[in-house]
CSV table of C-alpha atoms in Angstrom, one decimal:
chain,number,residue,atom,x,y,z
A,232,MET,CA,84.1,133.4,143.4
A,233,THR,CA,86.6,130.9,142.8
A,234,THR,CA,86.3,127.8,141.0
A,235,LYS,CA,87.6,124.4,142.3
A,236,LEU,CA,90.2,124.4,139.4
A,237,GLU,CA,91.3,127.8,140.3
A,238,ASN,CA,91.8,126.8,143.8
A,239,LEU,CA,93.8,123.7,142.6
A,240,GLU,CA,95.9,125.9,140.2
A,241,ALA,CA,96.8,128.1,143.2
A,242,ALA,CA,97.7,125.2,145.5
A,243,ILE,CA,99.9,123.5,142.7
A,244,LYS,CA,101.7,126.9,142.4
A,245,VAL,CA,102.4,127.0,146.0
A,246,VAL,CA,103.5,123.3,146.5
A,247,LEU,CA,105.5,122.8,143.4
A,248,GLY,CA,106.7,126.4,142.9
A,249,ASP,CA,109.7,126.6,140.3
A,250,ARG,CA,109.6,122.8,139.7
A,251,LEU,CA,106.6,123.5,137.2
A,252,VAL,CA,107.6,123.9,133.8
A,253,ASP,CA,104.3,124.7,132.4
A,254,LEU,CA,100.7,125.0,133.9
A,255,LYS,CA,97.6,125.3,131.7
A,256,ASN,CA,93.8,125.5,132.6
A,257,ALA,CA,91.9,124.7,129.6
A,258,LEU,CA,88.8,123.0,128.6
A,259,GLY,CA,87.8,122.6,132.4
A,260,GLU,CA,91.0,120.6,132.8
A,261,LEU,CA,94.4,121.3,134.5
A,262,THR,CA,97.7,120.1,133.0
A,263,ILE,CA,101.1,120.5,134.4
A,264,VAL,CA,104.3,119.8,132.9
A,265,VAL,CA,107.5,119.0,134.9
A,266,SER,CA,110.9,118.0,134.0
A,267,PRO,CA,112.1,114.5,134.3
A,268,VAL,CA,114.7,115.4,136.9
A,269,GLU,CA,111.9,116.7,139.2
A,270,TYR,CA,109.5,114.1,138.1
A,271,LEU,CA,109.5,111.7,140.8
A,272,HIS,CA,109.8,114.1,143.6
A,273,VAL,CA,106.7,116.1,142.1
A,274,MET,CA,104.7,113.0,142.0
A,275,ARG,CA,105.3,112.2,145.5
A,276,ASP,CA,104.4,115.5,146.7
A,277,LEU,CA,101.2,115.4,144.7
A,278,ARG,CA,100.4,112.3,146.5
A,279,ASP,CA,101.5,113.1,150.0
A,280,HIS,CA,101.0,116.9,150.4
A,281,PRO,CA,97.8,117.7,152.5
A,282,ASP,CA,96.7,120.4,150.0
A,283,MET,CA,96.9,118.0,146.8
A,284,HIS,CA,96.3,114.6,148.3
A,285,PHE,CA,96.1,112.8,144.7
A,286,GLU,CA,96.0,109.1,146.1
A,287,GLU,CA,95.1,107.6,142.8
A,288,LEU,CA,97.0,107.3,139.3
A,289,ILE,CA,94.1,106.8,136.9
A,290,ASP,CA,96.1,106.4,133.7
A,291,LEU,CA,99.5,106.6,132.4
A,292,CYS,CA,100.4,106.6,128.8
A,293,GLY,CA,103.3,107.4,126.1
A,294,VAL,CA,102.9,110.1,123.4
A,295,ASP,CA,105.0,110.6,120.2
A,296,TYR,CA,104.9,114.2,119.3
A,297,SER,CA,107.4,113.9,116.2
A,298,THR,CA,104.6,114.7,114.0
A,299,TYR,CA,102.3,117.0,116.2
A,300,GLY,CA,101.0,120.1,114.5
A,301,ASP,CA,101.7,118.8,111.1
A,302,GLY,CA,105.5,119.0,112.0
A,303,ALA,CA,105.6,122.3,113.7
A,304,TRP,CA,106.4,120.6,116.8
A,305,ASP,CA,110.1,121.7,118.0
A,306,GLY,CA,110.2,120.2,121.7
A,307,ALA,CA,111.3,116.9,122.9
A,308,ARG,CA,109.6,114.0,121.0
A,309,PHE,CA,108.5,111.5,123.6
A,310,ALA,CA,106.2,112.3,126.8
A,311,VAL,CA,104.6,110.4,129.6
A,312,VAL,CA,101.3,111.7,130.6
A,313,SER,CA,99.6,110.7,133.8
A,314,HIS,CA,96.1,111.4,135.0
A,315,LEU,CA,95.8,111.8,138.6
A,316,LEU,CA,92.7,111.6,141.0
A,317,SER,CA,92.3,113.1,144.4
A,318,ILE,CA,89.2,111.5,145.9
A,319,LYS,CA,89.3,113.5,148.9
A,320,ASN,CA,89.2,116.9,147.1
A,321,ASN,CA,87.2,115.6,144.1
A,322,VAL,CA,89.5,117.0,141.4
A,323,ARG,CA,91.6,115.5,138.6
A,324,LEU,CA,94.9,116.5,137.4
A,325,ARG,CA,96.9,115.8,134.1
A,326,VAL,CA,100.8,115.6,134.6
A,327,ARG,CA,103.2,115.7,131.5
A,328,VAL,CA,106.9,114.9,131.4
A,329,PHE,CA,109.1,114.8,128.5
A,330,ALA,CA,112.2,112.6,128.3
A,331,ALA,CA,115.2,114.4,127.7
A,332,ASP,CA,116.9,112.2,124.8
A,333,ASP,CA,114.6,111.3,121.9
A,334,GLU,CA,117.1,108.6,120.9
A,335,MET,CA,116.9,106.9,124.3
A,336,PRO,CA,113.8,108.3,126.0
A,337,VAL,CA,114.0,107.5,130.0
A,338,VAL,CA,111.7,108.8,132.8
A,339,PRO,CA,111.7,107.9,136.3
A,340,SER,CA,109.3,105.0,137.2
A,341,LEU,CA,106.1,105.6,139.5
A,342,VAL,CA,105.8,102.0,140.4
A,343,ASP,CA,107.2,103.0,144.2
A,344,VAL,CA,104.6,105.9,144.3
A,345,TRP,CA,101.7,104.1,143.0
A,346,ASN,CA,102.1,100.6,142.3
A,347,GLY,CA,99.2,100.5,139.9
A,348,ALA,CA,101.8,102.3,137.3
A,349,ASN,CA,103.3,98.8,136.7
A,350,TRP,CA,101.4,97.7,133.5
A,351,TYR,CA,100.8,101.3,132.3
A,352,GLU,CA,104.5,101.7,132.3
A,353,ARG,CA,105.1,98.1,130.6
A,354,GLU,CA,102.6,99.3,127.8
A,355,ALA,CA,104.5,102.6,127.4
A,356,PHE,CA,107.7,100.8,126.9
A,357,ASP,CA,106.3,98.1,124.6
A,358,LEU,CA,104.3,100.6,122.3
A,359,PHE,CA,106.6,103.7,122.3
A,360,GLY,CA,110.0,102.4,123.6
A,361,ILE,CA,110.1,104.8,126.6
A,362,LEU,CA,112.3,103.4,129.5
A,363,PHE,CA,111.3,104.0,133.1
A,364,ASP,CA,114.2,104.0,135.3
A,365,GLY,CA,113.5,102.1,138.5
A,366,HIS,CA,110.9,99.6,137.1
A,367,ASN,CA,111.8,96.0,138.4
A,368,ASP,CA,109.8,94.1,135.6
A,369,LEU,CA,110.0,96.4,132.3
A,370,ARG,CA,109.1,94.0,129.5
A,371,ARG,CA,106.8,93.7,126.7
A,372,ILE,CA,103.1,93.5,127.7
A,373,LEU,CA,100.9,93.8,124.4
A,374,THR,CA,103.3,92.5,121.7
A,375,ASP,CA,105.1,89.2,121.4
A,376,TYR,CA,108.6,89.0,123.0
A,377,GLY,CA,110.2,88.5,119.6
A,378,PHE,CA,108.7,91.7,118.2
A,379,ILE,CA,110.9,94.3,116.6
A,380,GLY,CA,110.3,97.8,117.1
A,381,HIS,CA,107.6,99.8,118.9
A,382,PRO,CA,104.3,100.1,117.1
A,383,PHE,CA,103.1,103.5,118.2
A,384,ARG,CA,105.9,105.4,117.1
A,385,LYS,CA,105.2,107.7,114.5
A,386,ASP,CA,108.1,106.4,112.3
A,387,PHE,CA,106.9,102.7,112.5
A,388,PRO,CA,105.5,101.4,109.2
A,389,VAL,CA,102.1,100.9,108.9
A,390,SER,CA,102.4,97.1,107.7
A,391,GLY,CA,105.2,96.5,110.4
A,392,TYR,CA,108.6,94.8,109.5
A,393,VAL,CA,107.4,91.0,109.9
A,394,GLU,CA,104.5,88.8,109.6
A,395,MET,CA,103.6,85.8,111.3
A,396,ARG,CA,101.7,82.7,109.8
A,397,TYR,CA,101.5,79.2,110.8
A,398,ASP,CA,103.5,76.8,108.8
A,399,ALA,CA,101.5,73.3,108.6
A,400,GLU,CA,104.8,71.7,107.4
A,401,GLN,CA,106.7,72.7,110.3
A,402,LYS,CA,103.7,72.6,112.6
A,403,ARG,CA,104.7,75.9,114.3
A,404,VAL,CA,104.3,79.6,113.8
A,405,VAL,CA,107.0,81.3,111.7
A,406,TYR,CA,108.1,85.0,111.0
A,407,GLN,CA,108.8,86.2,107.6
A,408,PRO,CA,109.5,89.6,105.9
A,409,VAL,CA,106.1,91.5,105.2
A,410,THR,CA,104.6,90.7,101.8
A,411,ILE,CA,102.1,93.2,101.7
A,412,GLU,CA,102.6,95.9,99.0
A,413,PRO,CA,102.3,99.0,100.5
A,414,ARG,CA,99.5,101.0,99.0
A,415,GLU,CA,97.6,104.4,99.7
A,416,ASN,CA,93.8,104.3,100.1
A,417,THR,CA,92.3,107.5,99.1
A,418,PRO,CA,88.5,108.0,100.1
A,419,ARG,CA,86.1,108.5,97.4
A,420,ILE,CA,84.9,111.8,98.5
A,421,ILE,CA,88.7,113.0,97.8
A,422,ARG,CA,89.2,111.2,94.6
A,423,GLU,CA,85.9,111.7,92.8
A,424,GLU,CA,85.2,115.1,92.0
A,425,ASN,CA,81.6,115.0,92.0
A,426,TYR,CA,81.1,112.5,94.8
A,427,GLY,CA,77.7,112.8,96.8
A,428,ILE,CA,76.2,115.3,94.4
A,429,LYS,CA,73.1,114.3,92.4
């Protein structure tokens, strides 16, 4: 007897064919990887094909793989991961696409496929610096408009670049270079040899 995920896996192989870069069925979840060139067409097929019918985009997020696996990762640095739901077939699917260029990560926008992708893509742009080609309003959504950098990138400093405070004399918020001295917190369980032993 085949499971629902095995049926979905077989159907995806038929519908997407050689456009699939990778397909994994692990821990009760199906994950596919597609190239950025095929991404938009694949997502439309996943939504419109009668055997797929993924009518809902549940989530979309950015990922920075630069330190994944303790630095053993040798693939592209940035990916966009989308979670799709087929209400009709009662199945979920994870779709991952890697940006071709680590210096300027760009993937096609899904706003024309699922308009709910709008704010998700703005968040991935704001926090990771991933650009979405075709997005008509790609601007910051969580950080300040004057914010420098993308705070979820692995190379972004923990304390940031600037801090803001209210200046009573100027009666406004001012930005200044970070004044916090960097330090490393080592948990007691590591720094004390006999921690927890009575």
